[in-house]
């Protein structure tokens, strides 16, 4: 059993929780809780399980058996809570290999529905967008390098498992990906307050890329220059904007609504 | 200047930040940051301003003049950060009177679009739903007593000012409000995975109530028994559900989409 904070594995886990660069270098991240850790296992990404002493002691026999199918370490409760990023740790976490995709997999997907994120910064928003993208059946999510790290513990948690199922790609140059998307015959729309058409006017049935901007500053000028068009979500009242994950959801579900209507 | 944590005003502000019962008893809450505090003033709800010493010293003349239009207190920086619920306090907060509405104002609003929340628990979700409700032009938001407190600091922040503009009501008995809504000729739909119709099939143009359930457990049996019908948002993939604020947004914007199409 690991009983010291200065254990090398503990130090590495803490680094992986706190540091996006470390995660990227090692291509590893942490799944917290049994549900997400089981999903990591299901998708063949689980490397090792770390389980708090008291959790292990109280675990049902089936859970124990499951844990013992993988390399695992028991960890003293106080040490475990130092690794966990949740307020009330469940007592189990996984060391998980990052999934990874090629941009081409997303661009060539037959659903032709892509979400692009231009410096999205809020972890909860990114997690919620991944989750909604799975529900709406998007081809994948492309993020600019300035966006929040997808393997940030808060993001991981709020994806509700979509992190293992929705293809994603970090683009060094988002404008270039917009051009590549258009070259595949897929129009790319940006959501903006000043958009010239209402979001439900374009025909998304033959494919659509939707760009969501930064929470504070919206879309960058560079990205705007490469769009097929800008769409706006009508707003009453005195709001400056909608929440970014809400805007993304309204657009994603408009795409699926149009496709469903066309089929029926 | 207030320089001690044990100052009576400071103690009361801390109570108002932490304790929903105290807020309800006093009918007061806290606005953090200059933007929200200015909104509180705009809607005639601002009672007093508390400003951190360093903020006040560095403030522009116009900001200082604005502050001095209201009763205000300077607070030592260390004391101020003990009051603030944000990680990086801006240095200004307001003591604010709660807005309050009668259920009839919501039920009789000509837009006839009501969001009902059945034990919604997450502060971020409630704030985002209020914000989206303003954008989508809803008549108001009705919450069951078991829902998170609207004046919780996290909720207040995430409403982005909608807290001053969207009518709301806490219902002792949500099922009874559903019956009252239906008695006004407004059908009430609940969003459920097992809903018998897809969410865009009902005609919402003559009015609609939409019930969103608890994040973990969905709609309560009691509420389900009083619905006009249950609608579902189609989901691909392996998700158990969408985020509650996302589901609410998809429904609210479907209502406005239908109304817009009917007008055009």
Short mmCIF file of C-alpha atoms in Angstrom, two decimals:
data_model
loop_
_atom_site.label_atom_id
_atom_site.label_comp_id
_atom_site.label_asym_id
_atom_site.label_seq_id
_atom_site.Cartn_x
_atom_site.Cartn_y
_atom_site.Cartn_z
CA UNK A 1 0.00 0.00 0.00
CA UNK A 2 1.13 3.53 -0.80
CA UNK A 3 1.14 5.51 2.42
CA UNK A 4 3.30 8.54 1.61
CA UNK A 5 2.70 11.71 -0.42
CA UNK A 6 6.27 11.53 -1.58
CA UNK A 7 5.78 8.20 -3.36
CA UNK A 8 6.91 8.57 -6.98
CA UNK A 9 3.60 7.33 -8.40
CA UNK A 10 1.62 9.75 -6.22
CA UNK A 11 3.82 12.62 -7.34
CA UNK A 12 3.27 11.67 -10.97
CA UNK A 13 -0.53 11.41 -10.51
CA UNK A 14 -0.65 14.86 -8.90
CA UNK A 15 1.37 16.27 -11.80
CA UNK A 16 -1.05 14.68 -14.28
CA UNK A 17 -3.99 16.26 -12.44
CA UNK A 18 -2.50 19.75 -12.36
CA UNK A 19 -0.45 20.07 -15.48
CA UNK A 20 -1.68 19.94 -19.07
CA UNK A 21 1.87 19.78 -20.43
CA UNK A 22 2.65 16.72 -18.31
CA UNK A 23 -0.52 15.03 -19.57
CA UNK A 24 0.38 15.81 -23.16
CA UNK A 25 3.96 14.62 -22.76
CA UNK A 26 2.93 11.31 -21.21
CA UNK A 27 -0.31 10.97 -23.21
CA UNK A 28 -1.99 10.03 -19.93
CA UNK A 29 -4.78 11.47 -17.79
CA UNK A 30 -6.82 10.60 -14.70
CA UNK A 31 -10.37 9.24 -14.57
CA UNK A 32 -12.04 9.90 -11.21
CA UNK A 33 -14.75 7.65 -9.83
CA UNK A 34 -15.77 4.13 -10.67
CA UNK A 35 -18.10 4.98 -13.53
CA UNK A 36 -15.56 6.86 -15.62
CA UNK A 37 -12.78 4.40 -14.75
CA UNK A 38 -14.98 1.54 -15.95
CA UNK A 39 -15.56 3.42 -19.19
CA UNK A 40 -11.80 3.84 -19.61
CA UNK A 41 -11.49 0.06 -19.21
CA UNK A 42 -14.33 -0.58 -21.67
CA UNK A 43 -12.50 1.43 -24.34
CA UNK A 44 -9.18 -0.31 -23.61
CA UNK A 45 -7.55 2.82 -22.20
CA UNK A 46 -7.15 1.89 -18.53
CA UNK A 47 -3.50 1.43 -17.50
CA UNK A 48 -3.77 1.17 -13.73
CA UNK A 49 -6.24 1.63 -10.89
CA UNK A 50 -5.54 3.54 -7.66
CA UNK A 51 -7.96 2.80 -4.88
CA UNK A 52 -8.28 4.36 -1.43
CA UNK A 53 -7.82 1.94 1.46
CA UNK A 54 -11.31 2.48 2.92
CA UNK A 55 -12.98 2.21 -0.51
CA UNK A 56 -11.24 -1.09 -1.16
CA UNK A 57 -12.15 -2.48 2.25
CA UNK A 58 -15.83 -1.64 1.85
CA UNK A 59 -16.11 -2.54 -1.84
CA UNK A 60 -18.53 -5.26 -2.93
CA UNK A 61 -16.99 -8.53 -4.10
CA UNK A 62 -17.83 -7.86 -7.77
CA UNK A 63 -16.12 -4.46 -7.61
CA UNK A 64 -13.05 -6.00 -5.96
CA UNK A 65 -12.87 -8.66 -8.64
CA UNK A 66 -13.13 -6.03 -11.33
CA UNK A 67 -10.33 -3.98 -9.74
CA UNK A 68 -8.10 -7.05 -9.52
CA UNK A 69 -8.38 -7.63 -13.26
CA UNK A 70 -6.13 -4.60 -13.72
CA UNK A 71 -2.80 -3.51 -12.28
CA UNK A 72 -3.84 -1.69 -9.12
CA UNK A 73 -2.46 -0.03 -6.00
CA UNK A 74 -4.06 0.57 -2.66
CA UNK A 75 -3.47 4.09 -1.36
CA UNK A 76 -3.90 5.43 2.19
CA UNK A 77 -7.04 7.60 2.40
CA UNK A 78 -5.19 10.82 3.27
CA UNK A 79 -2.77 10.32 0.37
CA UNK A 80 -5.68 9.53 -1.96
CA UNK A 81 -7.50 12.76 -1.17
CA UNK A 82 -4.33 14.65 -2.06
CA UNK A 83 -4.46 13.14 -5.56
CA UNK A 84 -8.18 13.61 -6.13
CA UNK A 85 -9.50 16.83 -7.65
CA UNK A 86 -13.06 16.29 -6.46
CA UNK A 87 -14.42 17.73 -3.22
CA UNK A 88 -15.71 14.38 -1.99
CA UNK A 89 -13.47 11.75 -3.65
CA UNK A 90 -15.17 8.43 -4.36
CA UNK A 91 -11.97 6.60 -3.51
CA UNK A 92 -11.05 5.21 -6.91
CA UNK A 93 -9.28 6.64 -9.92
CA UNK A 94 -7.68 5.37 -13.07
CA UNK A 95 -4.49 6.17 -14.92
CA UNK A 96 -5.76 6.38 -18.48
CA UNK A 97 -4.22 6.49 -21.95
CA UNK A 98 -5.44 9.45 -24.01
CA UNK A 99 -7.50 8.57 -27.04
CA UNK A 100 -6.13 10.18 -30.18
CA UNK A 101 -7.56 10.83 -33.64
CA UNK A 102 -6.42 12.13 -36.99
CA UNK A 103 -8.13 15.21 -38.38
CA UNK A 104 -8.99 13.18 -41.47
CA UNK A 105 -11.16 10.80 -39.40
CA UNK A 106 -13.31 13.76 -38.39
CA UNK A 107 -13.37 15.43 -41.80
CA UNK A 108 -14.21 12.19 -43.63
CA UNK A 109 -16.96 11.04 -41.23
CA UNK A 110 -20.17 10.49 -43.15
CA UNK A 111 -22.27 12.61 -40.75
CA UNK A 112 -20.30 15.69 -41.86
CA UNK A 113 -21.11 17.64 -38.70
CA UNK A 114 -18.19 19.28 -36.97
CA UNK A 115 -17.94 21.59 -33.97
CA UNK A 116 -14.95 23.92 -33.96
CA UNK A 117 -13.92 25.80 -30.82
CA UNK A 118 -12.02 29.07 -31.12
CA UNK A 119 -10.16 29.50 -27.80
CA UNK A 120 -12.94 28.14 -25.60
CA UNK A 121 -11.65 28.54 -22.06
CA UNK A 122 -14.15 27.24 -19.52
CA UNK A 123 -13.66 23.56 -18.53
CA UNK A 124 -17.37 23.05 -17.81
CA UNK A 125 -18.30 24.44 -21.22
CA UNK A 126 -15.88 22.14 -23.05
CA UNK A 127 -17.10 19.07 -21.13
CA UNK A 128 -20.72 19.95 -21.81
CA UNK A 129 -20.01 20.54 -25.50
CA UNK A 130 -18.34 17.11 -25.79
CA UNK A 131 -21.33 15.52 -24.05
CA UNK A 132 -23.84 17.31 -26.27
CA UNK A 133 -21.77 16.49 -29.37
CA UNK A 134 -22.13 12.80 -28.59
CA UNK A 135 -25.89 13.12 -28.08
CA UNK A 136 -26.35 15.11 -31.27
CA UNK A 137 -24.19 12.66 -33.23
CA UNK A 138 -21.47 15.05 -34.35
CA UNK A 139 -18.49 13.77 -36.34
CA UNK A 140 -16.09 15.36 -33.88
CA UNK A 141 -14.83 18.43 -32.07
CA UNK A 142 -11.87 20.49 -33.30
CA UNK A 143 -10.25 22.85 -30.82
CA UNK A 144 -7.79 25.70 -31.33
CA UNK A 145 -4.56 25.31 -29.31
CA UNK A 146 -5.67 28.20 -27.09
CA UNK A 147 -8.69 26.23 -25.89
CA UNK A 148 -8.81 24.67 -22.42
CA UNK A 149 -7.20 21.22 -22.19
CA UNK A 150 -9.70 18.42 -22.80
CA UNK A 151 -7.97 16.26 -20.17
CA UNK A 152 -8.28 18.86 -17.41
CA UNK A 153 -10.00 17.01 -14.51
CA UNK A 154 -13.06 19.30 -14.61
CA UNK A 155 -13.50 18.79 -18.33
CA UNK A 156 -13.09 15.02 -18.04
CA UNK A 157 -15.76 14.87 -15.34
CA UNK A 158 -18.29 17.00 -17.20
CA UNK A 159 -18.02 15.00 -20.45
CA UNK A 160 -19.84 12.12 -18.69
CA UNK A 161 -17.83 9.59 -20.70
CA UNK A 162 -18.13 11.35 -24.06
CA UNK A 163 -14.36 11.93 -23.85
CA UNK A 164 -13.93 8.26 -24.88
CA UNK A 165 -16.45 8.38 -27.69
CA UNK A 166 -16.33 11.73 -29.47
CA UNK A 167 -13.40 12.17 -31.86
CA UNK A 168 -11.44 15.37 -31.21
CA UNK A 169 -8.47 17.21 -32.61
CA UNK A 170 -6.31 20.12 -31.43
CA UNK A 171 -5.52 22.39 -34.36
CA UNK A 172 -2.41 24.55 -34.48
CA UNK A 173 -4.25 26.72 -36.97
CA UNK A 174 -8.04 26.69 -36.73
CA UNK A 175 -8.44 28.83 -39.86
CA UNK A 176 -6.59 26.16 -41.85
CA UNK A 177 -8.96 23.45 -40.57
CA UNK A 178 -11.90 25.64 -41.61
CA UNK A 179 -10.41 25.77 -45.12
CA UNK A 180 -9.87 21.98 -45.14
CA UNK A 181 -13.48 21.48 -44.00
CA UNK A 182 -14.80 23.71 -46.77
CA UNK A 183 -12.60 21.86 -49.27
CA UNK A 184 -14.57 18.71 -48.34
CA UNK A 185 -17.76 20.51 -49.41
CA UNK A 186 -18.83 21.23 -45.84
CA UNK A 187 -19.83 24.88 -45.21
CA UNK A 188 -18.56 26.40 -41.97
CA UNK A 189 -20.68 28.86 -39.98
CA UNK A 190 -19.64 30.95 -37.02
CA UNK A 191 -22.08 31.91 -34.27
CA UNK A 192 -22.01 35.65 -33.68
CA UNK A 193 -24.35 38.26 -32.21
CA UNK A 194 -23.93 40.19 -35.45
CA UNK A 195 -24.55 37.16 -37.68
CA UNK A 196 -26.41 38.12 -40.85
CA UNK A 197 -28.80 35.14 -40.81
CA UNK A 198 -30.74 33.42 -38.05
CA UNK A 199 -29.14 30.08 -37.11
CA UNK A 200 -32.00 27.94 -38.44
CA UNK A 201 -31.96 29.43 -41.96
CA UNK A 202 -28.97 27.64 -43.56
CA UNK A 203 -29.52 24.08 -44.79
CA UNK A 204 -27.26 21.87 -42.67
CA UNK A 205 -28.45 18.57 -44.15
CA UNK A 206 -25.53 18.05 -46.50
CA UNK A 207 -23.02 18.89 -43.78
CA UNK A 208 -22.03 21.73 -41.49
CA UNK A 209 -19.15 23.03 -39.44
CA UNK A 210 -20.10 25.30 -36.55
CA UNK A 211 -17.54 27.54 -34.87
CA UNK A 212 -18.09 28.64 -31.26
CA UNK A 213 -15.98 31.53 -29.99
CA UNK A 214 -14.24 32.40 -26.75
CA UNK A 215 -16.55 33.10 -23.78
CA UNK A 216 -15.41 36.70 -23.35
CA UNK A 217 -14.33 37.76 -26.82
CA UNK A 218 -16.30 35.64 -29.27
CA UNK A 219 -14.71 34.61 -32.58
CA UNK A 220 -11.27 35.84 -33.56
CA UNK A 221 -10.93 38.11 -36.61
CA UNK A 222 -8.75 35.48 -38.29
CA UNK A 223 -11.45 32.82 -38.01
CA UNK A 224 -14.22 35.21 -39.13
CA UNK A 225 -12.30 35.81 -42.37
CA UNK A 226 -12.51 32.13 -43.28
CA UNK A 227 -16.20 31.43 -42.54
CA UNK A 228 -18.82 30.46 -45.12
CA UNK A 229 -21.18 32.68 -43.14
CA UNK A 230 -22.09 34.01 -39.70
CA UNK A 231 -25.29 32.94 -37.98
CA UNK A 232 -26.98 34.49 -34.96
CA UNK A 233 -29.16 33.05 -32.24
CA UNK A 234 -31.94 35.63 -31.68
CA UNK A 235 -31.96 37.01 -28.14
CA UNK A 236 -34.59 38.94 -26.28
CA UNK A 237 -33.90 40.95 -23.14
CA UNK A 238 -30.65 42.68 -22.28
CA UNK A 239 -28.15 39.84 -22.42
CA UNK A 240 -24.76 40.29 -24.01
CA UNK A 241 -24.61 36.65 -25.07
CA UNK A 242 -25.72 33.13 -24.33
CA UNK A 243 -23.47 30.63 -22.57
CA UNK A 244 -21.05 29.06 -25.10
CA UNK A 245 -22.17 25.47 -24.37
CA UNK A 246 -25.79 26.55 -24.76
CA UNK A 247 -25.09 28.21 -28.13
CA UNK A 248 -23.26 25.09 -29.28
CA UNK A 249 -26.16 22.87 -28.16
CA UNK A 250 -28.77 24.97 -29.97
CA UNK A 251 -26.75 24.72 -33.19
CA UNK A 252 -25.94 21.00 -32.87
CA UNK A 253 -29.57 20.11 -32.25
CA UNK A 254 -30.71 22.34 -35.12
CA UNK A 255 -28.46 20.25 -37.39
CA UNK A 256 -29.98 16.98 -36.16
CA UNK A 257 -33.51 18.44 -36.31
CA UNK A 258 -33.07 19.37 -39.97
CA UNK A 259 -31.66 15.94 -40.82
CA UNK A 260 -34.51 14.21 -39.00
CA UNK A 261 -37.13 16.32 -40.80
CA UNK A 262 -35.55 15.56 -44.15
CA UNK A 263 -35.66 11.82 -43.49
CA UNK A 264 -39.29 11.85 -42.32
CA UNK B 1 -13.18 51.81 7.02
CA UNK B 2 -14.08 48.31 8.16
CA UNK B 3 -10.87 46.57 9.17
CA UNK B 4 -12.05 43.61 11.23
CA UNK B 5 -13.64 40.28 10.37
CA UNK B 6 -15.73 40.56 13.50
CA UNK B 7 -17.48 43.72 12.31
CA UNK B 8 -21.24 43.14 12.45
CA UNK B 9 -21.81 44.09 8.79
CA UNK B 10 -19.06 41.74 7.65
CA UNK B 11 -20.55 38.90 9.66
CA UNK B 12 -23.95 39.54 8.13
CA UNK B 13 -22.50 39.64 4.58
CA UNK B 14 -20.71 36.32 5.15
CA UNK B 15 -23.97 34.80 6.41
CA UNK B 16 -25.79 36.07 3.32
CA UNK B 17 -23.14 34.48 1.10
CA UNK B 18 -23.24 31.10 2.80
CA UNK B 19 -26.77 30.63 3.98
CA UNK B 20 -29.92 30.43 1.85
CA UNK B 21 -32.18 30.66 4.90
CA UNK B 22 -30.54 33.92 5.98
CA UNK B 23 -30.99 35.33 2.48
CA UNK B 24 -34.65 34.34 2.46
CA UNK B 25 -35.26 35.74 5.94
CA UNK B 26 -33.69 39.10 5.11
CA UNK B 27 -34.78 39.10 1.46
CA UNK B 28 -31.24 40.20 0.62
CA UNK B 29 -28.37 38.77 -1.40
CA UNK B 30 -24.91 39.77 -2.64
CA UNK B 31 -23.90 40.96 -6.11
CA UNK B 32 -20.19 40.44 -6.79
CA UNK B 33 -18.28 42.64 -9.22
CA UNK B 34 -19.02 46.04 -10.66
CA UNK B 35 -21.11 44.83 -13.59
CA UNK B 36 -23.68 42.95 -11.56
CA UNK B 37 -23.71 45.62 -8.83
CA UNK B 38 -24.45 48.25 -11.48
CA UNK B 39 -27.30 46.09 -12.75
CA UNK B 40 -28.68 45.85 -9.21
CA UNK B 41 -28.63 49.65 -9.07
CA UNK B 42 -30.27 49.95 -12.50
CA UNK B 43 -33.20 47.85 -11.31
CA UNK B 44 -33.48 49.82 -8.04
CA UNK B 45 -32.38 46.89 -5.87
CA UNK B 46 -29.02 48.13 -4.60
CA UNK B 47 -29.03 48.86 -0.84
CA UNK B 48 -25.34 49.41 -0.13
CA UNK B 49 -21.92 49.03 -1.73
CA UNK B 50 -18.89 47.43 -0.07
CA UNK B 51 -15.61 48.25 -1.73
CA UNK B 52 -12.12 46.93 -1.02
CA UNK B 53 -9.62 49.59 -0.01
CA UNK B 54 -7.25 48.96 -2.93
CA UNK B 55 -10.11 48.90 -5.44
CA UNK B 56 -11.40 52.23 -4.18
CA UNK B 57 -7.95 53.82 -4.28
CA UNK B 58 -7.30 52.75 -7.85
CA UNK B 59 -10.84 53.34 -9.14
CA UNK B 60 -11.41 55.82 -11.96
CA UNK B 61 -13.11 59.08 -11.02
CA UNK B 62 -16.39 58.07 -12.76
CA UNK B 63 -16.50 54.80 -10.82
CA UNK B 64 -15.81 56.63 -7.55
CA UNK B 65 -18.60 59.09 -8.29
CA UNK B 66 -20.96 56.23 -9.03
CA UNK B 67 -20.05 54.49 -5.76
CA UNK B 68 -20.60 57.68 -3.81
CA UNK B 69 -24.16 57.97 -5.09
CA UNK B 70 -25.04 55.04 -2.81
CA UNK B 71 -24.47 54.25 0.84
CA UNK B 72 -21.04 52.62 0.80
CA UNK B 73 -18.32 51.29 3.08
CA UNK B 74 -14.63 50.84 2.46
CA UNK B 75 -13.36 47.45 3.61
CA UNK B 76 -9.74 46.38 4.23
CA UNK B 77 -8.56 44.05 1.43
CA UNK B 78 -8.04 41.01 3.67
CA UNK B 79 -11.49 41.43 5.20
CA UNK B 80 -13.02 41.88 1.74
CA UNK B 81 -11.58 38.62 0.42
CA UNK B 82 -13.16 36.84 3.38
CA UNK B 83 -16.58 38.08 2.22
CA UNK B 84 -16.11 37.36 -1.48
CA UNK B 85 -17.04 33.95 -2.90
CA UNK B 86 -14.98 34.39 -6.06
CA UNK B 87 -11.42 33.12 -6.45
CA UNK B 88 -10.11 36.50 -7.61
CA UNK B 89 -12.43 39.10 -6.06
CA UNK B 90 -12.86 42.28 -8.12
CA UNK B 91 -13.01 44.33 -4.96
CA UNK B 92 -16.60 45.51 -5.07
CA UNK B 93 -19.89 43.94 -4.03
CA UNK B 94 -23.42 45.06 -3.40
CA UNK B 95 -25.99 44.29 -0.76
CA UNK B 96 -29.06 43.74 -2.91
CA UNK B 97 -32.79 43.45 -2.32
CA UNK B 98 -34.28 40.28 -3.82
CA UNK B 99 -36.69 40.82 -6.67
CA UNK B 100 -39.98 39.07 -6.05
CA UNK B 101 -42.89 38.08 -8.28
CA UNK B 102 -46.35 36.61 -7.97
CA UNK B 103 -47.04 33.34 -9.73
CA UNK B 104 -49.92 35.07 -11.53
CA UNK B 105 -47.49 37.47 -13.24
CA UNK B 106 -45.78 34.50 -14.85
CA UNK B 107 -48.94 32.57 -15.65
CA UNK B 108 -50.67 35.61 -17.18
CA UNK B 109 -47.70 36.79 -19.28
CA UNK B 110 -48.72 37.02 -22.92
CA UNK B 111 -45.75 34.97 -24.16
CA UNK B 112 -47.17 31.92 -22.33
CA UNK B 113 -43.77 30.16 -22.14
CA UNK B 114 -42.82 28.83 -18.75
CA UNK B 115 -39.86 26.77 -17.56
CA UNK B 116 -40.51 24.62 -14.50
CA UNK B 117 -37.64 23.03 -12.55
CA UNK B 118 -38.25 19.87 -10.56
CA UNK B 119 -35.52 19.80 -7.87
CA UNK B 120 -32.74 21.14 -10.07
CA UNK B 121 -29.64 21.11 -7.88
CA UNK B 122 -26.63 22.44 -9.72
CA UNK B 123 -26.00 26.20 -9.27
CA UNK B 124 -24.36 26.56 -12.69
CA UNK B 125 -27.31 24.86 -14.37
CA UNK B 126 -29.84 27.16 -12.69
CA UNK B 127 -27.85 30.27 -13.57
CA UNK B 128 -27.49 29.15 -17.18
CA UNK B 129 -31.21 28.33 -17.42
CA UNK B 130 -32.12 31.83 -16.15
CA UNK B 131 -29.73 33.36 -18.69
CA UNK B 132 -31.12 31.28 -21.55
CA UNK B 133 -34.70 31.98 -20.41
CA UNK B 134 -34.04 35.68 -20.84
CA UNK B 135 -32.55 35.17 -24.30
CA UNK B 136 -35.39 32.94 -25.43
CA UNK B 137 -38.00 35.36 -24.04
CA UNK B 138 -39.65 33.04 -21.55
CA UNK B 139 -42.44 34.35 -19.28
CA UNK B 140 -40.61 33.08 -16.22
CA UNK B 141 -39.03 30.23 -14.31
CA UNK B 142 -40.89 28.25 -11.63
CA UNK B 143 -38.78 26.17 -9.24
CA UNK B 144 -39.75 23.45 -6.80
CA UNK B 145 -38.71 24.16 -3.19
CA UNK B 146 -36.12 21.40 -3.46
CA UNK B 147 -34.26 23.26 -6.21
CA UNK B 148 -30.98 25.07 -5.54
CA UNK B 149 -31.37 28.61 -4.18
CA UNK B 150 -31.47 31.22 -6.94
CA UNK B 151 -29.51 33.67 -4.77
CA UNK B 152 -26.63 31.26 -4.15
CA UNK B 153 -23.47 33.22 -5.18
CA UNK B 154 -22.64 30.76 -7.99
CA UNK B 155 -26.13 30.98 -9.42
CA UNK B 156 -26.18 34.78 -9.21
CA UNK B 157 -22.87 34.97 -11.09
CA UNK B 158 -23.86 32.58 -13.87
CA UNK B 159 -27.18 34.34 -14.60
CA UNK B 160 -25.17 37.24 -16.09
CA UNK B 161 -27.78 39.72 -14.86
CA UNK B 162 -30.84 37.69 -15.92
CA UNK B 163 -31.60 37.35 -12.18
CA UNK B 164 -32.90 40.94 -12.31
CA UNK B 165 -34.93 40.47 -15.47
CA UNK B 166 -36.50 37.00 -15.58
CA UNK B 167 -39.57 36.55 -13.33
CA UNK B 168 -39.27 33.53 -11.05
CA UNK B 169 -41.30 31.76 -8.41
CA UNK B 170 -40.57 29.07 -5.80
CA UNK B 171 -43.47 26.64 -5.64
CA UNK B 172 -44.28 24.66 -2.52
CA UNK B 173 -46.06 22.20 -4.78
CA UNK B 174 -44.83 22.04 -8.38
CA UNK B 175 -47.62 19.67 -9.41
CA UNK B 176 -50.16 22.24 -8.34
CA UNK B 177 -48.46 24.91 -10.49
CA UNK B 178 -48.58 22.50 -13.43
CA UNK B 179 -52.34 22.19 -12.92
CA UNK B 180 -52.70 25.98 -12.67
CA UNK B 181 -50.69 26.37 -15.89
CA UNK B 182 -52.87 23.86 -17.72
CA UNK B 183 -55.98 25.64 -16.38
CA UNK B 184 -54.75 28.74 -18.28
CA UNK B 185 -54.84 26.67 -21.48
CA UNK B 186 -51.06 26.18 -21.54
CA UNK B 187 -49.98 22.54 -22.08
CA UNK B 188 -47.10 21.34 -19.89
CA UNK B 189 -44.49 18.91 -21.24
CA UNK B 190 -41.80 17.12 -19.29
CA UNK B 191 -38.45 16.23 -20.85
CA UNK B 192 -37.68 12.54 -20.36
CA UNK B 193 -35.49 9.94 -22.03
CA UNK B 194 -38.62 7.79 -22.34
CA UNK B 195 -40.79 10.60 -23.74
CA UNK B 196 -43.28 9.32 -26.29
CA UNK B 197 -42.77 12.15 -28.80
CA UNK B 198 -39.70 13.95 -30.07
CA UNK B 199 -39.42 17.44 -28.55
CA UNK B 200 -40.07 19.32 -31.80
CA UNK B 201 -43.38 17.58 -32.56
CA UNK B 202 -45.79 19.41 -30.21
CA UNK B 203 -47.06 22.82 -31.33
CA UNK B 204 -45.73 25.30 -28.77
CA UNK B 205 -47.04 28.41 -30.56
CA UNK B 206 -50.11 28.91 -28.38
CA UNK B 207 -48.11 28.41 -25.20
CA UNK B 208 -46.00 25.82 -23.45
CA UNK B 209 -44.73 24.85 -20.04
CA UNK B 210 -41.55 22.76 -20.03
CA UNK B 211 -40.49 20.79 -16.96
CA UNK B 212 -36.80 19.93 -16.47
CA UNK B 213 -35.96 17.27 -13.91
CA UNK B 214 -33.26 16.74 -11.32
CA UNK B 215 -29.73 16.15 -12.70
CA UNK B 216 -29.42 12.65 -11.24
CA UNK B 217 -32.99 11.40 -11.01
CA UNK B 218 -34.95 13.22 -13.70
CA UNK B 219 -38.62 14.08 -13.13
CA UNK B 220 -40.40 12.97 -9.98
CA UNK B 221 -43.30 10.52 -10.28
CA UNK B 222 -45.63 13.13 -8.82
CA UNK B 223 -44.82 15.65 -11.55
CA UNK B 224 -45.02 13.04 -14.32
CA UNK B 225 -48.60 12.30 -13.27
CA UNK B 226 -49.65 15.88 -13.99
CA UNK B 227 -48.00 16.43 -17.39
CA UNK B 228 -49.84 17.05 -20.66
CA UNK B 229 -47.18 14.86 -22.23
CA UNK B 230 -43.56 13.73 -22.11
CA UNK B 231 -41.11 14.76 -24.83
CA UNK B 232 -37.68 13.35 -25.57
CA UNK B 233 -34.57 14.85 -27.07
CA UNK B 234 -33.13 12.17 -29.38
CA UNK B 235 -29.63 11.04 -28.38
CA UNK B 236 -27.03 9.10 -30.29
CA UNK B 237 -24.10 7.36 -28.65
CA UNK B 238 -24.04 5.90 -25.17
CA UNK B 239 -24.99 8.87 -23.02
CA UNK B 240 -27.40 8.50 -20.14
CA UNK B 241 -28.66 12.04 -20.52
CA UNK B 242 -27.85 15.55 -21.67
CA UNK B 243 -26.90 18.30 -19.23
CA UNK B 244 -30.05 19.82 -17.68
CA UNK B 245 -29.26 23.38 -18.83
CA UNK B 246 -28.62 22.07 -22.35
CA UNK B 247 -31.95 20.21 -22.43
CA UNK B 248 -33.72 23.34 -21.19
CA UNK B 249 -32.00 25.46 -23.86
CA UNK B 250 -32.93 23.09 -26.69
CA UNK B 251 -36.60 23.21 -25.62
CA UNK B 252 -36.70 26.97 -25.01
CA UNK B 253 -35.19 27.70 -28.41
CA UNK B 254 -37.53 25.21 -30.10
CA UNK B 255 -40.43 27.25 -28.68
CA UNK B 256 -39.03 30.51 -30.05
CA UNK B 257 -38.16 28.84 -33.39
CA UNK B 258 -41.75 27.67 -33.85
CA UNK B 259 -43.12 31.11 -32.96
CA UNK B 260 -40.71 32.80 -35.36
CA UNK B 261 -41.63 30.41 -38.20
CA UNK B 262 -45.33 31.01 -37.59
CA UNK B 263 -44.87 34.77 -37.83
CA UNK B 264 -42.81 34.63 -41.02
#
